[in-house]
Tab-separated table of C-alpha atoms and ligand atoms in Angstrom:
chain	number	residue	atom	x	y	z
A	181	UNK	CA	-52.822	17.230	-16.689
A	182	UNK	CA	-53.601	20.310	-17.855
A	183	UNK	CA	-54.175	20.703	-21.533
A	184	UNK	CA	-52.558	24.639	-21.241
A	185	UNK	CA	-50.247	23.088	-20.460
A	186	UNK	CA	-46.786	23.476	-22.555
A	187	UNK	CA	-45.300	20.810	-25.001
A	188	UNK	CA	-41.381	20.455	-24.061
A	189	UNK	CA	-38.987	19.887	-26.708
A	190	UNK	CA	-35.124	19.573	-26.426
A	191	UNK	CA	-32.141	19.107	-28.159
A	192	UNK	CA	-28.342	18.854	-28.038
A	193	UNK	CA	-28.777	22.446	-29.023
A	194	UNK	CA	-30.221	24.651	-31.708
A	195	UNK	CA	-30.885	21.777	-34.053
A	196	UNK	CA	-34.527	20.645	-32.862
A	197	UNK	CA	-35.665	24.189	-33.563
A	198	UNK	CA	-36.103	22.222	-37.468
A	199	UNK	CA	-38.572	19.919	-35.473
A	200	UNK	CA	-40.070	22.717	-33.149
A	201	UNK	CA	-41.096	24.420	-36.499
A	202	UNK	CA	-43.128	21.677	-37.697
A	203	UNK	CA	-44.628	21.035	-34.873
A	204	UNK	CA	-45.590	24.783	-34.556
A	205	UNK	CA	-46.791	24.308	-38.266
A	206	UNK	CA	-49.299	22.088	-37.479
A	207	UNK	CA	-50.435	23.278	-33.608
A	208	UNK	CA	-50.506	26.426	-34.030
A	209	UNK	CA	-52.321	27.146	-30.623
A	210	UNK	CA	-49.798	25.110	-28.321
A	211	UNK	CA	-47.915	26.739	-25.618
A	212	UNK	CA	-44.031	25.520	-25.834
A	213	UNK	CA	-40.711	25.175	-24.340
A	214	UNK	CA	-37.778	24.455	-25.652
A	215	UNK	CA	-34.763	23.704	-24.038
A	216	UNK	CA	-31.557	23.771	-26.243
A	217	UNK	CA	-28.432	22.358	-24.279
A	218	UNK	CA	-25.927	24.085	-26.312
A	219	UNK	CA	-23.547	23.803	-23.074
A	220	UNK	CA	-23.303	20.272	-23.979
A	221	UNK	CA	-23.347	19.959	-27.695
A	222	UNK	CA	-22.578	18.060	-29.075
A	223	UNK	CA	-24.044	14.779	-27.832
A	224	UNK	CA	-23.013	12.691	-30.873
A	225	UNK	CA	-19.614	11.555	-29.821
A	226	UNK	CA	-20.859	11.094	-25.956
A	227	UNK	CA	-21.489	7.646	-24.435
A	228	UNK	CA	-24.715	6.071	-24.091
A	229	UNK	CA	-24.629	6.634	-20.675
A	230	UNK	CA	-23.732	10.050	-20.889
A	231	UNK	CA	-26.105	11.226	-23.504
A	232	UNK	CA	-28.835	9.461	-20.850
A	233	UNK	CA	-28.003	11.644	-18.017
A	234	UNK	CA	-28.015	14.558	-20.186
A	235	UNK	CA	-31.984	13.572	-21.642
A	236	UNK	CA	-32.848	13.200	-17.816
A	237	UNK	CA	-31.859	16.389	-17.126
A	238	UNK	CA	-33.527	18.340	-19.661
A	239	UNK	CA	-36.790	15.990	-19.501
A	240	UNK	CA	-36.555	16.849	-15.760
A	241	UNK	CA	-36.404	20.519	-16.012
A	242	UNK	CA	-39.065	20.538	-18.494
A	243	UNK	CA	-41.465	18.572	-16.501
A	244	UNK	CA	-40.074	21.090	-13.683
A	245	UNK	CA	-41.595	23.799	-15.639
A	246	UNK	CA	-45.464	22.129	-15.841
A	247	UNK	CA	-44.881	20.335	-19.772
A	248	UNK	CA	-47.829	17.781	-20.309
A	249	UNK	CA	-45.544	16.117	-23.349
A	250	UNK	CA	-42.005	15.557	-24.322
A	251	UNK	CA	-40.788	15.606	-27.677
A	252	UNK	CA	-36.922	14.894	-27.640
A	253	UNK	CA	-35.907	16.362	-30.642
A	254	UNK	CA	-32.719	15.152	-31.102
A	255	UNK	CA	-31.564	11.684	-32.774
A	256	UNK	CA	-28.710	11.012	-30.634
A	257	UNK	CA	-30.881	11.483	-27.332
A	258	UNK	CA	-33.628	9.464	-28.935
A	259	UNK	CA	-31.819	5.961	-30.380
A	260	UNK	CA	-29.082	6.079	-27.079
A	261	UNK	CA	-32.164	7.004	-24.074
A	262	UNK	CA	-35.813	7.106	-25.254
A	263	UNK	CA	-36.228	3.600	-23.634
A	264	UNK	CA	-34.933	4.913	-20.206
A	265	UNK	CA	-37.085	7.889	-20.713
A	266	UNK	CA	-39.837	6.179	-21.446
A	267	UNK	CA	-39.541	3.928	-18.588
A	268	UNK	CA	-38.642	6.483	-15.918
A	269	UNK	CA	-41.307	9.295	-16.628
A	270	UNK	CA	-45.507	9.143	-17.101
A	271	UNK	CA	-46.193	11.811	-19.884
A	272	UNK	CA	-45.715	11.112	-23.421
A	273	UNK	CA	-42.188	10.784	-24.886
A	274	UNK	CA	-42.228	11.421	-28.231
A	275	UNK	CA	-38.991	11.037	-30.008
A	276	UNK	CA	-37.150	11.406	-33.313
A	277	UNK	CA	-35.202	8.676	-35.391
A	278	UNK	CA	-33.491	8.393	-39.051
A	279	UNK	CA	-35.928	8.115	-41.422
A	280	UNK	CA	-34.446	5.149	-42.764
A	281	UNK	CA	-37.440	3.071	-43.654
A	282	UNK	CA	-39.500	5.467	-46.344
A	283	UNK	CA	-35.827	5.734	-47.996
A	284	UNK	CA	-35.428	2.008	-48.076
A	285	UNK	CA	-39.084	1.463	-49.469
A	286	UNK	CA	-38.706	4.015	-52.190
A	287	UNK	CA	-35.412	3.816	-53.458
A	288	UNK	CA	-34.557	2.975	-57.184
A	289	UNK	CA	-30.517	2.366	-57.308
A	290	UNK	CA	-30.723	0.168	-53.950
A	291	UNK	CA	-28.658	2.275	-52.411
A	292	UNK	CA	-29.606	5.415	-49.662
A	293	UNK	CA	-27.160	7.222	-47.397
A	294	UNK	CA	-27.613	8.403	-43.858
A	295	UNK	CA	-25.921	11.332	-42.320
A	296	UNK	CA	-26.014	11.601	-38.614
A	297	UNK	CA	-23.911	11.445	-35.867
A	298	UNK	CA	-21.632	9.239	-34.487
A	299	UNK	CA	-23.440	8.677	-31.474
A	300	UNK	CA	-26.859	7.528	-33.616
A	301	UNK	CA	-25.326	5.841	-36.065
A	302	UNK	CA	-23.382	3.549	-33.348
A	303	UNK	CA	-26.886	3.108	-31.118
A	304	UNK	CA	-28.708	-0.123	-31.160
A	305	UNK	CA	-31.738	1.306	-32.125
A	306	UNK	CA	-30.681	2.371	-35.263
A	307	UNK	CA	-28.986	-0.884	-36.360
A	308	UNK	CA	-31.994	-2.764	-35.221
A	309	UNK	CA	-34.266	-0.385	-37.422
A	310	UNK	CA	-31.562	-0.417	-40.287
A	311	UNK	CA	-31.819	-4.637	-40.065
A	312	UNK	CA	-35.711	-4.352	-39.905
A	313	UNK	CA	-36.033	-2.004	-43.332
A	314	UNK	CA	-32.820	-1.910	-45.076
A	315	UNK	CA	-31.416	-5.365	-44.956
A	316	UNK	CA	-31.375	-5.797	-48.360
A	317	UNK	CA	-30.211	-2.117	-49.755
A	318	UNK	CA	-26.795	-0.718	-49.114
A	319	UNK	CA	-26.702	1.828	-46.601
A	320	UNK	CA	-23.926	4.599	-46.470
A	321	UNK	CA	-23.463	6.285	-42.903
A	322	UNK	CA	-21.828	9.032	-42.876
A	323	UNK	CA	-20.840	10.780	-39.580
A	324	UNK	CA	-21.258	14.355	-39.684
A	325	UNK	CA	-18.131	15.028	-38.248
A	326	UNK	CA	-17.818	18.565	-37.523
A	327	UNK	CA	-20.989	19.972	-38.526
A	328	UNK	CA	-23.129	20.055	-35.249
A	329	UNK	CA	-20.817	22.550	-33.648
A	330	UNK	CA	-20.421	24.625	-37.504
A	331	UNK	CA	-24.314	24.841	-36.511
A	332	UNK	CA	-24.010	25.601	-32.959
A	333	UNK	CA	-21.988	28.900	-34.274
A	334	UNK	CA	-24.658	29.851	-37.067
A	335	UNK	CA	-21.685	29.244	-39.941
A	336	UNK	CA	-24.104	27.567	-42.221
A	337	UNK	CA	-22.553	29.006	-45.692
A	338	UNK	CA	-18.923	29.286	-44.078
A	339	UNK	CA	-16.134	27.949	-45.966
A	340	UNK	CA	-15.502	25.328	-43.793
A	341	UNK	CA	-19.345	23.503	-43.957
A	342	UNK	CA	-19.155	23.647	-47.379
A	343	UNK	CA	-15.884	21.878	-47.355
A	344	UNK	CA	-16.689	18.908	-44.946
A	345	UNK	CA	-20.267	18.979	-47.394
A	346	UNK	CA	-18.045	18.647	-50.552
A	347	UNK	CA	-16.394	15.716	-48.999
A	348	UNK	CA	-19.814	13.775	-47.795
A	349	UNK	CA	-21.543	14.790	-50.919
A	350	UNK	CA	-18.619	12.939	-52.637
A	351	UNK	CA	-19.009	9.906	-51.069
A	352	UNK	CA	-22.868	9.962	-50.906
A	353	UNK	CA	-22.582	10.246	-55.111
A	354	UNK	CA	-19.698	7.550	-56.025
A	355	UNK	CA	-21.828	5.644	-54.007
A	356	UNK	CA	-24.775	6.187	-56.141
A	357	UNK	CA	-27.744	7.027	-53.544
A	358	UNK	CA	-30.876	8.502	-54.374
A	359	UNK	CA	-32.342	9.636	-50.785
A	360	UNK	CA	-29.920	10.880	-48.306
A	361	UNK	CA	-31.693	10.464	-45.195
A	362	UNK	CA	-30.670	13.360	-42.447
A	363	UNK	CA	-30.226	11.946	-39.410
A	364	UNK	CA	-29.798	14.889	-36.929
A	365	UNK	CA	-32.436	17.301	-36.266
A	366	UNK	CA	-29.545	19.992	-36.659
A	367	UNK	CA	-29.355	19.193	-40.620
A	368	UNK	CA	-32.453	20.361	-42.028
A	369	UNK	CA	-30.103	23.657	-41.665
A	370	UNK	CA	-27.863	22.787	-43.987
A	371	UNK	CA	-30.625	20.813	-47.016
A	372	UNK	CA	-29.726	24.224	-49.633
A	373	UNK	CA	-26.291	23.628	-49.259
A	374	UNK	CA	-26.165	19.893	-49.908
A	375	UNK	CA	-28.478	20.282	-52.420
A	376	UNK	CA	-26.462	22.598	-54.574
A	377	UNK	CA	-23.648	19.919	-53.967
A	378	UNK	CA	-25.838	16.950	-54.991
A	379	UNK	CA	-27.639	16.072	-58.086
A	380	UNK	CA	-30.963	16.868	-58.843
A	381	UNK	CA	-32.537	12.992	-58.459
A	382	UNK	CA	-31.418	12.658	-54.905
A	383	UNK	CA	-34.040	13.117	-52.594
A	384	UNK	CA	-33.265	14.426	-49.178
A	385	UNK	CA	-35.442	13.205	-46.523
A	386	UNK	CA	-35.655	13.941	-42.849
A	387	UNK	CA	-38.229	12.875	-40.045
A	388	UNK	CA	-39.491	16.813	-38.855
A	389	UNK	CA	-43.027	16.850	-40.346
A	390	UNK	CA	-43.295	12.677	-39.161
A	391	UNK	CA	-42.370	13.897	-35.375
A	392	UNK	CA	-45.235	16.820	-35.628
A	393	UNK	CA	-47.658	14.596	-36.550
A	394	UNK	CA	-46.864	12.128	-33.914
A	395	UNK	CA	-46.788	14.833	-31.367
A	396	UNK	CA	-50.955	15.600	-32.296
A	397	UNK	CA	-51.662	12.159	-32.519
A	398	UNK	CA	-50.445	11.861	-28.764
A	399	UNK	CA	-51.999	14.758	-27.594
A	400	UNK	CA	-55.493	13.872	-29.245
A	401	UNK	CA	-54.741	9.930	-27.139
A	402	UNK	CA	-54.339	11.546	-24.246
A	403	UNK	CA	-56.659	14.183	-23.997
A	404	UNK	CA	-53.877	17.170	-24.083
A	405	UNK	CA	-55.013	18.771	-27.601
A	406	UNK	CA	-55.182	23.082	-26.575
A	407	UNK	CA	-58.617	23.685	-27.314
A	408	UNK	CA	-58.167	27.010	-27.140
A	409	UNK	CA	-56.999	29.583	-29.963
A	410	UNK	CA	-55.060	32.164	-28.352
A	411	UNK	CA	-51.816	33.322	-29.028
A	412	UNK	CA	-49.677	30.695	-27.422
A	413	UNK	CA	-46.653	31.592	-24.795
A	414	UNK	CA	-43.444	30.357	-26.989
A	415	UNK	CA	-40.305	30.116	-25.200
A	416	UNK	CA	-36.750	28.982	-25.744
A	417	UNK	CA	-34.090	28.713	-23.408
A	418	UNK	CA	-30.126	28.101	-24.192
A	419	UNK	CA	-27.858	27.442	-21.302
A	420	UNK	CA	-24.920	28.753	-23.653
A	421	UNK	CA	-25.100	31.666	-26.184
A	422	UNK	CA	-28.251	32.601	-27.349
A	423	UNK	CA	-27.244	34.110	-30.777
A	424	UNK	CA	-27.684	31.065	-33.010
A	425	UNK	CA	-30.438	30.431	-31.464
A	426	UNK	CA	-32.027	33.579	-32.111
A	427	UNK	CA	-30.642	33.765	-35.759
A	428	UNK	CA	-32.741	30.635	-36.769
A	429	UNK	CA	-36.055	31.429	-35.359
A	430	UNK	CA	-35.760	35.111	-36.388
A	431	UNK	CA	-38.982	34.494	-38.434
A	432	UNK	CA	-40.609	34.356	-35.233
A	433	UNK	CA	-39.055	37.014	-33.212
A	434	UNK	CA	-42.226	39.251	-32.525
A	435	UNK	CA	-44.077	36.174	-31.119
A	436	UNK	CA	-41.458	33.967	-29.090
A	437	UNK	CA	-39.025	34.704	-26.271
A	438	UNK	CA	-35.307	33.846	-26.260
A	439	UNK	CA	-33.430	33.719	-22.967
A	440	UNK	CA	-30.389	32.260	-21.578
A	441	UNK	CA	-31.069	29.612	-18.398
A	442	UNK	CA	-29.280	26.760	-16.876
A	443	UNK	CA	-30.188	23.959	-16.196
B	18	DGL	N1	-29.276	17.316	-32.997
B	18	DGL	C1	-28.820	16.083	-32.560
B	18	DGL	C2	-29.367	14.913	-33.355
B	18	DGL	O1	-30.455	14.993	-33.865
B	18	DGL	C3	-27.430	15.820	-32.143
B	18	DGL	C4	-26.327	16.684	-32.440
B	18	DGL	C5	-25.193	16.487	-31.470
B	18	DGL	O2	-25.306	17.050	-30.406
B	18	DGL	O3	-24.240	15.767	-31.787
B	18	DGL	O4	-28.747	13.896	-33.434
């Protein structure tokens, strides 16, 4: 494989942009795509079965386009199909799950919440990681309910997130947590606003910068690290409206590309 070639990264939708940017943070030189699959968004409250098809056939049209990894940066895709994935394809399958275990180590009042989606928080994988790290700490989960598609829209600060916020934020504080662990690669868009909502000793945690690292790691295994430094070729395709996505990577507009596809 060529080590040109592109890293592949996909999501539900927008969301994994959060995870794209770290990983662009820290390999700088790498040539991307990113497929966002806003069509279908949102996974979380698909079946197993369904949410597999789906990673199949964004993991096949990013190994259609030449990708030498894939990072599936999504939660929901990750705990319900990274073993099929895995199994199925030869490259390297990086993926992204709750970052449940530094919260469990570090916590002080025993007690962490996780917001995700219905769809992650219901998987097997994350019940057998939750056994493994947080048997003996109480967990809140908290399904996001209604905030992947607030995302998909760009309302971020609309009166209706910071409603269905108020309401977790609630819960996540009679409950007494310190780390709030986000479970869904499209909340690192919303940290400011629970944050404002939340007092200032809960620590918000979320697995972006753990994924980038991971991704070099994998590359450097396999002999795929860009050894070149040229400007890399960054592209992102939607197979719905492109507007959100454009919105949150407008910090990058001169250097990426931002086109509708299907696939
Ligand atoms: N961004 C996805 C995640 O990390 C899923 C959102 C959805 O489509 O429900 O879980």
């Amino acid at each position: 494989m060529n080590k040109q070639a592109p890293i592949g990264v996909f999501d539900s939708g927008v969301g994994g942009t959060s995870i794209w940017k770290k990983i662009h943070e820290l390999l700088p030189y790498e040539n991307t795509i990113y497929l966002a699959d806003s069509k279908n968004a949102p996974y979380g409250y698909k079946s197993a079965e369904e949410i597999t098809s789906l990673s199949i056939k964004n993991t096949d049209a990013l190994l259609k386009l030449g990708c030498k990894l894939i990072v599936v940066a999504c939660n929901t895709a990750t705990t319900n199909a990274i073993a099929t994935l895995r199994s199925k394809y030869e490259v390297p399958i990086i993926g992204i799950e709750p970052a449940i275990k530094p919260a469990a180590l570090k916590t002080k009042t025993k007690s962490v919440g996780i917001l995700a989606t219905k769809g992650t928080l219901s998987s097997i994988l994350f019940h057998r990681t939750s056994y493994e790290f947080a048997k003996d700490i109480s967990v809140l989960e908290i399904v996001g309910e209604g905030l992947v598609p607030l995302i998909e829209e760009g309302k971020l600060e609309s009166p209706e997130m910071h409603r269905l916020l108020h309401i977790y934020a609630k819960q996540l504080i009679d409950a007494n947590v310190d780390y709030l662990v986000l479970g869904c690669s499209h909340y690192p868009y919303i940290v400011s606003q629970l944050k404002e909502l939340l007092p200032d000793d809960v620590t918000i945690i979320d697995s972006g910068e753990a994924v980038a690292r991971q991704t070099k790691i994998l590359l450097e295994r396999h002999g795929l690290l860009n050894e070149r430094t040229v400007k890399p070729n960054l592209q992102f395709f939607s197979n719905a409206k492109i507007d959100t996505l454009a919105m949150l990577l407008s910090e990058y507009s001169e250097d990426i590309s931002v086109t509708k596809m299907e696939f």
